[in-house]
Short mmCIF file of C-alpha atoms in Angstrom, two decimals:
data_model
loop_
_atom_site.label_atom_id
_atom_site.label_comp_id
_atom_site.label_asym_id
_atom_site.label_seq_id
_atom_site.Cartn_x
_atom_site.Cartn_y
_atom_site.Cartn_z
CA MET A 30 -2.25 -7.17 18.39
CA ALA A 31 1.17 -6.66 19.66
CA GLY A 32 2.70 -4.29 17.77
CA LEU A 33 0.43 -3.34 15.56
CA THR A 34 -0.47 0.45 15.97
CA ALA A 35 -3.86 2.04 14.99
CA ALA A 36 -4.18 3.48 11.34
CA TYR A 37 -4.19 7.28 10.55
CA LEU A 38 -6.98 6.98 8.11
CA PHE A 39 -7.13 7.91 4.32
CA TRP A 40 -10.20 10.16 4.01
CA PRO A 41 -10.12 13.85 3.93
CA THR A 42 -10.59 15.42 7.42
CA THR A 43 -11.62 19.09 8.63
CA TYR A 44 -8.40 21.20 9.05
CA ARG A 45 -7.70 21.65 12.73
CA GLY A 46 -5.71 24.31 13.28
CA ALA A 47 -2.60 23.26 13.64
CA PRO A 48 0.20 25.89 13.24
CA THR A 49 2.44 26.49 10.64
CA VAL A 50 6.15 26.18 11.50
CA VAL A 51 9.18 26.80 9.37
CA ALA A 52 12.69 25.52 9.94
CA ARG A 53 11.88 23.02 12.33
CA PRO A 54 11.81 19.28 11.90
CA LEU A 55 8.44 17.52 10.59
CA SER A 56 5.99 16.88 13.27
CA PRO A 57 2.48 15.54 13.73
CA ARG A 58 1.44 18.61 15.86
CA HIS A 59 2.41 21.53 13.27
CA PHE A 60 2.27 22.36 9.55
CA THR A 61 6.00 22.40 7.66
CA PRO A 62 5.62 24.35 4.18
CA LEU A 63 7.52 21.98 1.34
CA THR A 64 7.93 23.09 -2.27
CA VAL A 65 6.77 20.98 -5.13
CA THR A 66 9.67 20.46 -7.58
CA ALA A 67 8.16 18.30 -9.83
CA SER A 68 4.54 17.02 -11.06
CA LYS A 69 4.68 14.34 -13.83
CA ASP A 70 2.10 12.68 -15.68
CA VAL A 71 2.22 8.72 -14.88
CA GLY A 72 -1.14 7.44 -15.91
CA PRO A 73 -5.01 8.50 -16.38
CA ASN A 74 -5.71 11.15 -14.02
CA LEU A 75 -2.50 9.84 -12.08
CA LYS A 76 0.49 12.45 -11.02
CA LEU A 77 3.71 11.88 -9.21
CA ILE A 78 4.29 14.61 -7.26
CA THR A 79 7.89 15.64 -5.70
CA LEU A 80 8.18 17.81 -2.80
CA TYR A 81 11.43 19.18 -0.92
CA VAL A 82 12.37 18.51 2.49
CA PRO A 83 15.16 20.90 3.51
CA PRO A 84 17.51 19.75 5.88
CA GLU A 85 16.29 21.73 8.53
CA SER A 86 12.85 20.00 8.59
CA ARG A 87 13.84 16.28 8.10
CA PRO A 88 13.31 14.28 11.45
CA ASP A 89 16.20 13.38 13.42
CA PRO A 90 15.95 9.58 13.75
CA THR A 91 18.04 10.00 16.67
CA SER A 92 15.46 12.00 18.61
CA PRO A 93 14.03 10.73 21.88
CA GLU A 94 10.58 12.11 20.64
CA ASP A 95 9.88 9.17 18.30
CA PRO A 96 12.94 7.21 17.21
CA PHE A 97 10.56 5.35 14.85
CA ALA A 98 8.42 8.24 13.34
CA LEU A 99 10.14 7.19 9.90
CA CYS A 100 9.88 3.30 9.98
CA PRO A 101 7.54 2.19 7.37
CA ILE A 102 4.65 2.56 7.21
CA TRP A 103 4.09 6.17 7.48
CA SER A 104 1.88 9.14 6.18
CA LEU A 105 2.06 12.67 5.69
CA PHE A 106 -1.33 14.65 6.02
CA VAL A 107 -1.68 17.36 3.11
CA LYS A 108 -3.40 20.48 3.48
CA ASP A 109 -5.79 21.84 0.87
CA ASP A 110 -5.35 25.89 1.83
CA ASP A 111 -8.98 26.55 -0.30
CA LEU A 112 -11.10 24.13 1.38
CA GLN A 113 -9.20 23.81 4.59
CA VAL A 114 -9.47 19.87 4.65
CA GLU A 115 -6.53 17.75 4.89
CA ARG A 116 -5.83 14.02 3.68
CA PRO A 117 -2.87 12.05 4.53
CA TYR A 118 -0.53 10.60 1.63
CA THR A 119 2.04 7.51 1.85
CA PRO A 120 5.13 8.80 0.30
CA LEU A 121 6.43 5.78 -1.76
CA GLU A 122 9.68 5.89 -0.43
CA GLY A 123 9.74 7.81 2.67
CA ILE A 124 12.49 10.85 2.30
CA ASP A 125 15.27 10.11 0.34
CA THR A 126 18.98 11.30 0.90
CA GLU A 127 18.24 14.21 -1.21
CA GLY A 128 15.35 15.53 0.89
CA ASN A 129 12.58 14.65 -1.81
CA VAL A 130 9.30 12.98 -1.04
CA LYS A 131 7.25 11.31 -3.81
CA LEU A 132 3.51 11.00 -3.61
CA TRP A 133 1.65 9.22 -6.24
CA VAL A 134 -1.74 10.83 -6.57
CA LYS A 135 -5.01 9.90 -8.39
CA ARG A 136 -7.44 12.50 -9.05
CA TYR A 137 -11.22 11.27 -8.38
CA PRO A 138 -14.10 13.19 -9.60
CA ARG A 139 -15.03 14.49 -6.14
CA GLY A 140 -11.49 14.29 -4.11
CA GLU A 141 -10.90 17.89 -3.13
CA VAL A 142 -7.51 17.37 -2.25
CA ALA A 143 -6.42 15.28 -4.80
CA ARG A 144 -7.80 17.82 -7.96
CA TRP A 145 -5.82 20.67 -5.27
CA LEU A 146 -2.55 18.64 -5.66
CA HIS A 147 -3.03 18.00 -9.38
CA ALA A 148 -3.20 22.03 -9.86
CA LYS A 149 0.39 22.33 -8.06
CA ARG A 150 3.25 23.42 -10.14
CA PRO A 151 7.01 23.33 -9.38
CA GLY A 152 7.74 26.02 -7.14
CA ASP A 153 4.46 26.03 -5.19
CA ILE A 154 4.32 25.56 -1.52
CA ILE A 155 2.28 22.63 0.32
CA GLU A 156 1.73 22.44 3.79
CA VAL A 157 2.27 18.74 5.46
CA ARG A 158 1.82 17.56 8.92
CA GLY A 159 3.21 13.97 10.50
CA PRO A 160 4.93 11.73 9.91
CA HIS A 161 1.69 9.52 11.51
CA ARG A 162 2.29 6.10 11.82
CA THR A 163 -0.29 3.58 9.44
CA LEU A 164 1.36 0.23 10.26
CA GLN A 165 3.98 -0.71 12.53
CA LEU A 166 5.75 -4.34 11.95
CA ASP A 167 8.42 -4.17 13.81
CA GLY A 168 8.17 -6.77 16.76
CA MET A 169 5.15 -8.51 15.30
CA ASP A 170 5.72 -12.42 15.26
CA ARG A 171 4.63 -13.43 11.78
CA ASP A 172 5.68 -15.93 9.11
CA GLU A 173 3.93 -14.29 6.46
CA VAL A 174 2.55 -10.76 5.33
CA VAL A 175 0.20 -10.77 2.58
CA MET A 176 -0.51 -7.05 1.19
CA ILE A 177 -3.49 -6.75 -0.88
CA SER A 178 -3.97 -2.97 -2.40
CA GLY A 179 -6.09 -1.35 -4.89
CA GLY A 180 -4.79 1.65 -7.21
CA THR A 181 -2.79 4.04 -5.18
CA GLY A 182 -3.53 2.06 -1.87
CA TYR A 183 -0.23 0.21 -3.49
CA ALA A 184 2.17 3.23 -1.97
CA PRO A 185 2.12 2.15 1.88
CA PHE A 186 3.28 -1.20 0.67
CA HIS A 187 5.90 0.12 -1.57
CA GLN A 188 7.11 2.27 1.42
CA LEU A 189 7.50 -1.02 3.10
CA LEU A 190 9.05 -3.41 0.65
CA HIS A 191 11.44 -0.61 -0.61
CA ASP A 192 12.94 -0.20 2.90
CA ARG A 193 12.94 -3.82 3.89
CA LEU A 194 14.14 -5.10 0.45
CA LEU A 195 15.87 -2.59 -1.69
CA LEU A 196 17.26 -0.02 0.96
CA ASN A 197 18.15 -2.36 3.61
CA GLN A 198 19.57 -5.61 3.31
CA PRO A 199 17.04 -8.31 5.05
CA ASP A 200 17.62 -10.11 7.86
CA SER A 201 19.48 -13.44 6.86
CA SER A 202 17.98 -15.10 9.91
CA SER A 203 14.31 -14.02 9.17
CA ASN A 204 11.87 -16.47 7.63
CA LEU A 205 9.25 -13.69 6.91
CA ARG A 206 7.33 -13.96 3.62
CA LEU A 207 5.96 -11.01 1.93
CA THR A 208 2.98 -11.43 -0.81
CA LEU A 209 1.47 -8.60 -2.53
CA LEU A 210 -1.42 -8.86 -4.53
CA HIS A 211 -2.34 -5.52 -6.40
CA GLY A 212 -5.24 -4.53 -8.54
CA SER A 213 -5.20 -1.58 -10.68
CA ARG A 214 -8.30 -0.44 -13.08
CA SER A 215 -6.04 -1.10 -16.32
CA ILE A 216 -2.33 -1.49 -17.82
CA GLU A 217 -2.16 2.12 -17.94
CA GLU A 218 -2.93 2.96 -13.93
CA LEU A 219 -0.25 0.05 -12.47
CA PRO A 220 2.43 1.68 -10.34
CA PRO A 221 4.83 3.48 -12.27
CA PRO A 222 7.71 1.38 -13.89
CA GLU A 223 10.48 3.26 -11.82
CA TYR A 224 9.04 1.74 -8.56
CA LEU A 225 7.38 -1.55 -9.63
CA ASP A 226 10.16 -2.86 -11.85
CA PRO A 227 12.94 -3.14 -9.16
CA LEU A 228 10.33 -5.12 -7.14
CA ILE A 229 9.65 -7.43 -9.81
CA GLU A 230 13.26 -8.00 -10.29
CA TYR A 231 13.70 -8.54 -6.52
CA ALA A 232 10.92 -11.10 -6.60
CA GLU A 233 12.00 -12.98 -9.64
CA LYS A 234 15.62 -13.24 -8.05
CA TYR A 235 14.11 -13.63 -4.41
CA PRO A 236 11.28 -15.94 -4.96
CA ASP A 237 11.50 -17.28 -1.39
CA ARG A 238 11.00 -13.52 0.13
CA LEU A 239 8.80 -11.64 -2.24
CA THR A 240 6.08 -12.77 -4.31
CA ILE A 241 4.05 -10.20 -6.56
CA HIS A 242 0.57 -10.87 -8.23
CA LEU A 243 -0.82 -8.28 -10.31
CA PHE A 244 -4.50 -7.74 -11.73
CA VAL A 245 -6.37 -5.27 -14.06
CA ASP A 246 -10.03 -4.84 -14.40
CA GLU A 247 -9.89 -3.69 -18.07
CA PRO A 248 -8.17 -6.42 -20.38
CA PRO A 249 -5.10 -4.62 -22.34
CA ALA A 250 -6.05 -2.25 -24.92
CA ARG A 251 -2.56 -2.74 -26.58
CA SER A 252 0.42 -5.19 -26.41
CA LEU A 253 2.43 -4.50 -23.13
CA THR A 254 5.77 -3.19 -23.14
CA ARG A 255 6.30 -3.80 -19.78
CA ASN A 256 7.27 -7.33 -19.09
CA TYR A 257 4.94 -8.23 -16.42
CA VAL A 258 2.19 -10.97 -15.92
CA VAL A 259 -0.92 -9.67 -15.40
CA THR A 260 -4.20 -11.37 -14.62
CA HIS A 261 -7.53 -9.82 -16.19
CA GLY A 262 -9.95 -9.83 -13.37
CA ARG A 263 -10.27 -8.60 -9.67
CA ILE A 264 -8.62 -9.60 -6.70
CA ASP A 265 -11.65 -11.81 -5.18
CA THR A 266 -11.73 -15.17 -3.27
CA GLN A 267 -10.67 -17.44 -6.12
CA ALA A 268 -7.75 -15.27 -6.87
CA ILE A 269 -6.48 -15.30 -2.96
CA ARG A 270 -7.02 -19.09 -2.80
CA ASP A 271 -5.11 -19.57 -5.99
CA ARG A 272 -2.18 -17.38 -5.60
CA LEU A 273 -1.39 -18.43 -1.83
CA SER A 274 -2.46 -22.06 -2.86
CA LEU A 275 -5.16 -22.46 0.06
CA PRO A 276 -7.22 -25.56 0.08
CA ASP A 277 -10.52 -25.37 -2.10
CA THR A 278 -13.42 -25.94 0.27
CA LYS A 279 -15.89 -26.43 -2.74
CA PRO A 280 -17.08 -29.45 -3.56
CA PRO A 281 -15.48 -30.72 -6.91
CA SER A 282 -17.46 -30.43 -10.13
CA TRP A 283 -19.19 -33.13 -11.88
CA TRP A 284 -15.93 -34.03 -14.42
CA ALA A 285 -13.46 -33.57 -11.41
CA ARG A 286 -15.22 -36.31 -9.40
CA PHE A 287 -15.72 -38.53 -13.15
CA TRP A 288 -11.95 -38.15 -13.63
CA GLY A 289 -10.63 -38.57 -10.20
CA GLY A 290 -9.04 -35.13 -9.56
CA SER A 291 -9.18 -31.33 -10.78
CA ALA A 292 -7.61 -29.32 -13.18
CA SER A 293 -4.37 -28.01 -12.48
CA ASP A 294 -3.46 -24.78 -11.74
CA PRO A 295 -0.09 -22.92 -12.60
CA CYS A 296 -0.87 -20.09 -10.01
CA ARG A 297 -0.30 -22.77 -7.35
CA ALA A 298 2.81 -24.19 -8.24
CA GLY A 299 5.77 -23.79 -6.15
CA ARG A 300 3.94 -21.72 -3.76
CA PRO A 301 3.91 -23.48 -0.50
CA PHE A 302 1.24 -22.26 2.18
CA LYS A 303 0.88 -23.28 6.17
CA ARG A 304 -2.35 -22.25 7.16
CA ASP A 305 -1.27 -22.58 10.96
CA GLY A 306 1.50 -20.22 10.51
CA LYS A 307 1.21 -16.80 11.61
CA ILE A 308 0.00 -14.53 9.02
CA LEU A 309 -1.22 -10.94 8.46
CA PHE A 310 -3.15 -9.46 5.84
CA ALA A 311 -2.77 -5.71 5.39
CA VAL A 312 -5.45 -4.24 2.57
CA CYS A 313 -5.07 -0.81 1.48
CA GLY A 314 -7.16 0.90 -1.37
CA PRO A 315 -10.83 2.68 -2.37
CA GLU A 316 -13.21 1.45 0.25
CA PRO A 317 -15.32 -0.69 -2.09
CA MET A 318 -12.14 -2.58 -2.63
CA ILE A 319 -11.51 -3.23 1.00
CA ALA A 320 -15.36 -4.09 1.89
CA ALA A 321 -15.21 -6.78 -0.80
CA VAL A 322 -11.49 -8.05 0.24
CA ALA A 323 -11.87 -7.88 4.00
CA GLY A 324 -15.35 -6.56 4.84
CA PRO A 325 -16.38 -2.49 5.48
CA TYR A 326 -14.75 -0.32 8.25
CA GLY A 327 -16.59 -0.44 11.66
CA ARG A 328 -18.07 2.81 13.33
CA ASN A 329 -15.96 5.76 13.08
CA TYR A 330 -13.69 3.90 10.75
CA SER A 331 -12.63 1.11 13.20
CA GLN A 332 -11.40 -1.96 12.13
CA GLY A 333 -14.72 -3.29 12.18
CA SER A 334 -15.29 -7.52 11.37
CA VAL A 335 -13.60 -9.49 8.70
CA GLY A 336 -15.81 -9.89 6.17
CA GLY A 337 -15.31 -10.29 2.24
CA ALA A 338 -13.22 -12.79 0.64
CA LEU A 339 -10.65 -13.41 3.59
CA ALA A 340 -13.86 -13.83 6.15
CA GLU A 341 -14.87 -16.65 3.12
CA LEU A 342 -11.25 -18.05 3.53
CA GLY A 343 -11.49 -18.46 7.10
CA PHE A 344 -9.51 -15.42 8.06
CA LYS A 345 -9.96 -13.97 11.57
CA SER A 346 -9.62 -10.23 13.16
CA GLY A 347 -6.38 -11.03 14.38
CA GLU A 348 -4.97 -11.91 10.90
CA VAL A 349 -6.67 -8.98 9.03
CA TYR A 350 -5.54 -5.23 9.02
CA LYS A 351 -7.32 -2.54 7.00
CA LEU A 352 -5.39 0.49 6.27
#
């Protein structure tokens, strides 16, 4: 597929012996020590970790080596010095003007690197390697990009949306439509409000450019303090069909046949969808979620065939990409 780069996969890998280099720009070929400047709890087993990239370590966007290295979507490999393994994390907003990198990290019982990161405190040093391109949208001929994320798999799509919609003015001649379907286990595990709120506000202001749908597995245990419309349930075949106003290929129920129609779905209102348009589904999250939505990875974490909900809806390999 033109313009679509290979993914840098999101699981721990053995440390490959790349050297540690200081006072040089970030590079995939060496590790760069960065200082932790903040570590904040933002949900159950969730931290927002800030790393500082000094001026001499920031990539030069004019460098002929890779002028698009920091174009979304890209990630950094973080090295666990204790176990000598590395895992890629996607900075939520890239590197900001002050040199800060924000990582949204969830601690899992068997996640070695995440547990190691959660133990870090301001002043500690963390070595990173990258940037690595995860997905390149530049030059792709698409009418619509539908992003489906679970948990901290939201980070790559936030990086893309922040860059394309908030940081830079969208191309007025572009008809590209962006849709995000994001699922979290609970309300408390939704993306931090300082990142999600600006996108919600943008979607409300420019619904022709961005649409956001939020899902939670568990019903809210308390009243919402954030003004979101959240669906209780998972991102399954019916949820995708409803949010994209796809035709329902299932035969109508007996009561729909009797009454000569079907119940209206408010999720479908005002959301035209052209099935013959050029669409890309990008899916990122825990492996079981990716498998349910788009089918499992192939051998050695290659793309594999399209399965799950998207296959059931008729989408093919050229229209689906697993991060």
